[in-house]
Coordinates of C-alpha atoms and ligand atoms in Angstrom, one line a residue:
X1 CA 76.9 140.6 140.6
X2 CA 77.6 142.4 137.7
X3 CA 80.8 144.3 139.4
X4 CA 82.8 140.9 138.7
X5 CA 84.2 139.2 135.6
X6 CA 82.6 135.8 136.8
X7 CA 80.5 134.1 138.5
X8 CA 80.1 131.9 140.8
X9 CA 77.4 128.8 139.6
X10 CA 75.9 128.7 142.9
X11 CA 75.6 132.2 143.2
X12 CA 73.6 132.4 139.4
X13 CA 71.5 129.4 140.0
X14 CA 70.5 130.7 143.7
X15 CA 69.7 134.1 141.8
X16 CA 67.8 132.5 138.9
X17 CA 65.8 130.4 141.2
X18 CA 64.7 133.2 142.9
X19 CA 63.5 135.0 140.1
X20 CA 61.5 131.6 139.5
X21 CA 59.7 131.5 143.0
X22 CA 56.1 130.9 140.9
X23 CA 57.8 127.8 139.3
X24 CA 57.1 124.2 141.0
X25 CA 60.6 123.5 140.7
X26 CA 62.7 127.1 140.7
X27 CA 66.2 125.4 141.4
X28 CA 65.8 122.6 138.9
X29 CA 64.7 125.3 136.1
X30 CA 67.8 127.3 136.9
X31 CA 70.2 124.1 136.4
X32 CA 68.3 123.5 133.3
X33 CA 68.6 126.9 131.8
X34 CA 72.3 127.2 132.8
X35 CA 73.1 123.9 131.3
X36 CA 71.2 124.8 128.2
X37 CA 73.6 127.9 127.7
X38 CA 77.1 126.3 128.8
X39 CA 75.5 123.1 127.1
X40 CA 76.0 120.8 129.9
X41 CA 74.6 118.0 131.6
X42 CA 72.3 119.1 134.7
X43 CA 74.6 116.5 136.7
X44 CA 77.6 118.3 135.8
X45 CA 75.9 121.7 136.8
X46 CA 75.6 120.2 140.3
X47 CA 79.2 119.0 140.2
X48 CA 80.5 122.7 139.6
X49 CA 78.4 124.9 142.2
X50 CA 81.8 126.7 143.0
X51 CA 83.0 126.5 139.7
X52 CA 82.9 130.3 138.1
X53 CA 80.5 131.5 134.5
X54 CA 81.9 134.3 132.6
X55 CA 79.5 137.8 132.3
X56 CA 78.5 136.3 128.8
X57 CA 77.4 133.0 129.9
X58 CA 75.4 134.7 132.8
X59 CA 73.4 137.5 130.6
X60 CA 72.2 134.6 128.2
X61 CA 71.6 132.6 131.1
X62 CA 69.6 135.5 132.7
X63 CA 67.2 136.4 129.5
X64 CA 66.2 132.6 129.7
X65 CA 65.7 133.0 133.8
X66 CA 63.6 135.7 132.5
X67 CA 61.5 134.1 129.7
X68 CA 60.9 131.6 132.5
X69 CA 59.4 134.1 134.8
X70 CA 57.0 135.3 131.7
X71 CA 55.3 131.5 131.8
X72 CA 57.8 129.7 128.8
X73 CA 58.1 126.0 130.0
X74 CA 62.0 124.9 130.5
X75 CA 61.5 122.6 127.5
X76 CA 60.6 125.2 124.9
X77 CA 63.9 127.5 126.1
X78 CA 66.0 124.4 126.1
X79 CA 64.2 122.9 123.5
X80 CA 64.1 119.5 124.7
X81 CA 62.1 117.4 127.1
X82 CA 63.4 114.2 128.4
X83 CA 60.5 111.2 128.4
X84 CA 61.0 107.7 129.3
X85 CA 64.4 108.2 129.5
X86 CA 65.1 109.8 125.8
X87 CA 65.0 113.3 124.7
X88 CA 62.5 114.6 122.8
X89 CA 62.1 117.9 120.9
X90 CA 59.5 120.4 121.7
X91 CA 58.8 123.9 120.6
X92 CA 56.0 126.0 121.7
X93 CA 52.8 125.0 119.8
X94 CA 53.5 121.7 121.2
X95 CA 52.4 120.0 124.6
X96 CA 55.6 119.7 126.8
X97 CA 55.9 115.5 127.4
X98 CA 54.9 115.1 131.3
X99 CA 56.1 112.3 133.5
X100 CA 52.3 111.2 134.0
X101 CA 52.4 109.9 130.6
X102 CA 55.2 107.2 131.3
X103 CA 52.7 105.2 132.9
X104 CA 50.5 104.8 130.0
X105 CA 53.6 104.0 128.3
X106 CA 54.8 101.2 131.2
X107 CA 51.0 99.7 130.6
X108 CA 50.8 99.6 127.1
X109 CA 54.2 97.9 127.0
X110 CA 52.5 95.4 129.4
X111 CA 49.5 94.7 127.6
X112 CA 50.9 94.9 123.6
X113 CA 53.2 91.6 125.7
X114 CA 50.0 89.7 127.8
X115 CA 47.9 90.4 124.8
X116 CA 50.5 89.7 121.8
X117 CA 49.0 92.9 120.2
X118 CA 51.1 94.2 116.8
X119 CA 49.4 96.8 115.3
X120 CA 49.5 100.4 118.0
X121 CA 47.9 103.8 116.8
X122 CA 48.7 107.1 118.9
X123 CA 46.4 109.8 118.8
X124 CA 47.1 113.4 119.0
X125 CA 50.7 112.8 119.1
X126 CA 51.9 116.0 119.7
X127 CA 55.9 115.4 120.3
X128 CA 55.6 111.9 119.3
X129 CA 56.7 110.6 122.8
X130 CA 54.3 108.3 123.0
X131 CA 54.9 106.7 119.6
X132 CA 58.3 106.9 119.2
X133 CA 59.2 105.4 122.6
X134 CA 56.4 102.5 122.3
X135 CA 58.3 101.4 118.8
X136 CA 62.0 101.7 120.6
X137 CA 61.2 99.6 123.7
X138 CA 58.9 97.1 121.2
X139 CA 60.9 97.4 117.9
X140 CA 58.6 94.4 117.0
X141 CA 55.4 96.6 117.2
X142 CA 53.8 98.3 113.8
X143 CA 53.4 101.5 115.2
X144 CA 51.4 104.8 113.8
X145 CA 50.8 108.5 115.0
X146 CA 48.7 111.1 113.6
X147 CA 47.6 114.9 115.1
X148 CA 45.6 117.7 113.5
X149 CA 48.5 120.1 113.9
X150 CA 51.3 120.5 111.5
X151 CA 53.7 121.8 114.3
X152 CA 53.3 118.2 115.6
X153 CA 54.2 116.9 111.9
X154 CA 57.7 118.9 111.7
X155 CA 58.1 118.0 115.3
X156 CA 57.1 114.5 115.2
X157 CA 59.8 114.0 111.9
X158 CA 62.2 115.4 114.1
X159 CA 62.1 113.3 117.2
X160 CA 61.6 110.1 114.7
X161 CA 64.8 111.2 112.5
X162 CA 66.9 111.8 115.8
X163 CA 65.9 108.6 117.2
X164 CA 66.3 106.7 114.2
X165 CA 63.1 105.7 114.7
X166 CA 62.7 104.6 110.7
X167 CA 59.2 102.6 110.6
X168 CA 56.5 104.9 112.3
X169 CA 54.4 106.4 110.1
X170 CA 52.4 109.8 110.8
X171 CA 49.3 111.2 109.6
X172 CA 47.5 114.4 109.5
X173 CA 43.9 113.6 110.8
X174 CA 41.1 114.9 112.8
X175 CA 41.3 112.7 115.9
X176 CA 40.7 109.0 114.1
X177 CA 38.9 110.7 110.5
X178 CA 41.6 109.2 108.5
X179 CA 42.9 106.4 110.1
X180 CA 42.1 102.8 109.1
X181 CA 42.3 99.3 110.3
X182 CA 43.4 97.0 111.5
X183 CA 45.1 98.1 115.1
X184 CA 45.3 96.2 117.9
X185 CA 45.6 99.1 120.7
X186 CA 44.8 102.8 120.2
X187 CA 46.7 105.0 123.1
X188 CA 46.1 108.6 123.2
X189 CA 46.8 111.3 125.6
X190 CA 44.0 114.3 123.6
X191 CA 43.5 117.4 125.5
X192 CA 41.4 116.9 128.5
X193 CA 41.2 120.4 130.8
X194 CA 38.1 122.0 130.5
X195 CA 37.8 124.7 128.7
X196 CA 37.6 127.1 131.9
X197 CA 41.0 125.4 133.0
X198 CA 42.5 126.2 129.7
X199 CA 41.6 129.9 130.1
X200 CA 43.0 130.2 133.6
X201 CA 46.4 128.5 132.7
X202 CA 46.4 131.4 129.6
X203 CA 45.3 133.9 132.0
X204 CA 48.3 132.4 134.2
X205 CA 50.9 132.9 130.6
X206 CA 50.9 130.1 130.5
X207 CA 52.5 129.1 127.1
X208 CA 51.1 125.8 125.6
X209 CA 48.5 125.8 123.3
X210 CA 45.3 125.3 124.3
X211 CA 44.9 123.3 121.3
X212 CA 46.5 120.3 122.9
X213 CA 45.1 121.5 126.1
X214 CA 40.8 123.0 126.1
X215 CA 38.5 119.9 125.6
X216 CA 35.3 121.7 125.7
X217 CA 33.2 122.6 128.8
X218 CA 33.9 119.5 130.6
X219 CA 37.2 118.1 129.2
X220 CA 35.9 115.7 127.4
X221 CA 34.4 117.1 124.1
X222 CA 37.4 114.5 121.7
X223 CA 37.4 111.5 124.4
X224 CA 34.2 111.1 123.6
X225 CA 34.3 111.2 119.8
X226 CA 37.4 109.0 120.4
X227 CA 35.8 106.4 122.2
X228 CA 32.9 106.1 119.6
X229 CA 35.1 106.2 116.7
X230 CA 37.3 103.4 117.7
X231 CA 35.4 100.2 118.2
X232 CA 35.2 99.9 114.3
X233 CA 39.0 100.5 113.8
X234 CA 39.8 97.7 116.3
X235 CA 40.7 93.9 115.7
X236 CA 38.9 91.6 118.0
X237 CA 40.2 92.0 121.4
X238 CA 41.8 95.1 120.7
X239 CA 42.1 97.9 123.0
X240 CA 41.7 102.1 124.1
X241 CA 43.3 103.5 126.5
X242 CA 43.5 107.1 127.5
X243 CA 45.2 110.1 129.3
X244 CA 42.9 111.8 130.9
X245 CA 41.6 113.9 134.5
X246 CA 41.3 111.6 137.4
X247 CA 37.5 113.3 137.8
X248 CA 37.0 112.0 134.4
X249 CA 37.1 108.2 135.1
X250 CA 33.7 107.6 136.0
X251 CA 31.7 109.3 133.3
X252 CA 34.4 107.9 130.7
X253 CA 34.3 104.4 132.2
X254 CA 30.2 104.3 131.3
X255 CA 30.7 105.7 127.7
X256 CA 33.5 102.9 126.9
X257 CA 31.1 100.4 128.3
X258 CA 28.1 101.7 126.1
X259 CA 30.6 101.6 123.0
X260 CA 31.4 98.0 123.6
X261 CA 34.5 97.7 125.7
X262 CA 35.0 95.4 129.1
X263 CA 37.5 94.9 131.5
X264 CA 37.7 98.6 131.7
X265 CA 41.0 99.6 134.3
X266 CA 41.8 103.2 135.7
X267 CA 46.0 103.5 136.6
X268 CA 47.5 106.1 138.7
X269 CA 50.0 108.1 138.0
X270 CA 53.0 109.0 140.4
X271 CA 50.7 111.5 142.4
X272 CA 48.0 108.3 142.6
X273 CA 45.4 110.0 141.1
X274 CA 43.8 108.0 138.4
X275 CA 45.5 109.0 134.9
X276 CA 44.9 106.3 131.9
X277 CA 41.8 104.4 131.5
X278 CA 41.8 101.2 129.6
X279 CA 39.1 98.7 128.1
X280 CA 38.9 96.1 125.5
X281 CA 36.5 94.9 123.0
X282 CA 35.4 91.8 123.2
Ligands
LIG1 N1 48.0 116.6 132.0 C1 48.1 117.9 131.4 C2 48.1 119.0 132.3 O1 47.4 118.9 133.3 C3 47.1 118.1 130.3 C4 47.4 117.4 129.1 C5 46.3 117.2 128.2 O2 45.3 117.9 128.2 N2 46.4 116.2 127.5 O3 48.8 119.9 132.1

């Protein structure tokens, strides 16, 4: 490869994907990482397979193919993570936005309408995805975030400046410690693997912090403080619902009940596995 002046696309992404073979998606990364560096749409990547790079192009192209192979999610070389259509910013110290999560988006959005909710809190933000993209498709809504990290502060102002997302406010907090009343619905996506899970993803380089990741011994060391700290934060009526492990629903469909909440409703996600749990109070 390196004999020639340029090269072929096809030929680099087929070459980067190779070096990718632990990745889920190899040839997608590639198209990613070589769109990142010519800064091009992955669509017009795979309109110019036979198209040529220059030398240049290709080294930066292969140190990211490389960072890759060490465990570095696509979004934190690129920088950006699309989510319910819009891009987001991520760096590492942040959770990567997962397509998983756009279903508790699609039922909130359902809900906040059958139930005329206003007020919406998100809970360990991270990126803000969940947020930002619940005031853009409901500009109505009030909508808050808060997180315990600072990386998801300077993140969080980032995405909410870029999508001129003016009105939603963040806070620093431990899980709900300093948020207040009244909210209608309180969505959250908290860490959830157990702590064992955590260590074998590190184990595996894997590069997001376990921080938005460990959730103690059985994943669900914050969903339970969550789900006792929320009742008195919520109107009448008002609602939780949570991201969380599909072997998780049971156990946390009994502790919503004993803090008070009914109707309780488990949604799959695009795997259907169960993947956001939902109850209101009365
Ligand atoms: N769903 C994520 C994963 O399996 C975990 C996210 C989380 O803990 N909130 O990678």
């Amino acid at each position: 490869m390196t004999s020639t002046q340029n090269i072929i696309i096809r030929d680099a992404l087929q070459e980067g994907s190779q070096r990718l073979i632990e990745s889920e998606s190899p040839w997608l990364d590639a198209t990613l990482l070589l769109g990142c560096v010519t800064k091009q749409s992955r669509e017009k990547i795979m309109a110019s397979y036979p198209d040529s790079i220059e030398l240049e192009v290709y080294s930066s192209y292969m140190s990211l193919i490389e960072k890759r192979a060490e465990g570095y999610p696509v979004a934190y070389l690129t920088g950006i993570k699309e989510f319910f259509g819009r891009d987001f910013h991520v760096t590492p110290g942040i959770l990567c936005p997962r397509p998983d999560t756009e279903i508790l988006i699609e039922e909130a959005l359902k809900q906040v309408h059958d139930r005329a909710y206003k007020r919406v809190h998100d809970l360990c933000t991270g990126s803000g995805c969940i947020a930002l993209t619940l005031k853009l498709e409901n500009p109505d809504l009030q909508v808050s975030a808060s997180d315990l990290s600072p990386v998801s502060e300077k993140v969080f102002e980032l995405n909410r400046k870029n999508l001129e997302n003016k009105d939603v406010k963040f806070t620093l907090s431990s899980l709900l410690e300093d948020i207040g009343p009244p909210l209608d619905l309180i969505v959250s996506n908290p860490p959830y693997l157990t702590s064992q899970e955590t260590d074998e993803r590190i184990n595996r380089n894997w590069k997001e912090p376990s921080l938005a990741l460990d959730g103690g011994e059985d994943g669900l060391d914050l969903i339970r403080i969550i789900i006792k700290d929320a009742p008195p934060l919520l109107n009448e009526g008002g609602m939780l619902m949570i991201e969380a492990d599909p072997r998780q629903m049971d156990e946390m469909e009994q502790l919503m009940k004993k803090a008070g909440f009914e109707n309780i409703k488990k949604i799959c996600d695009l795997a259907s596995h169960e993947r956001v749990i939902m109850g209101n109070l009365k």
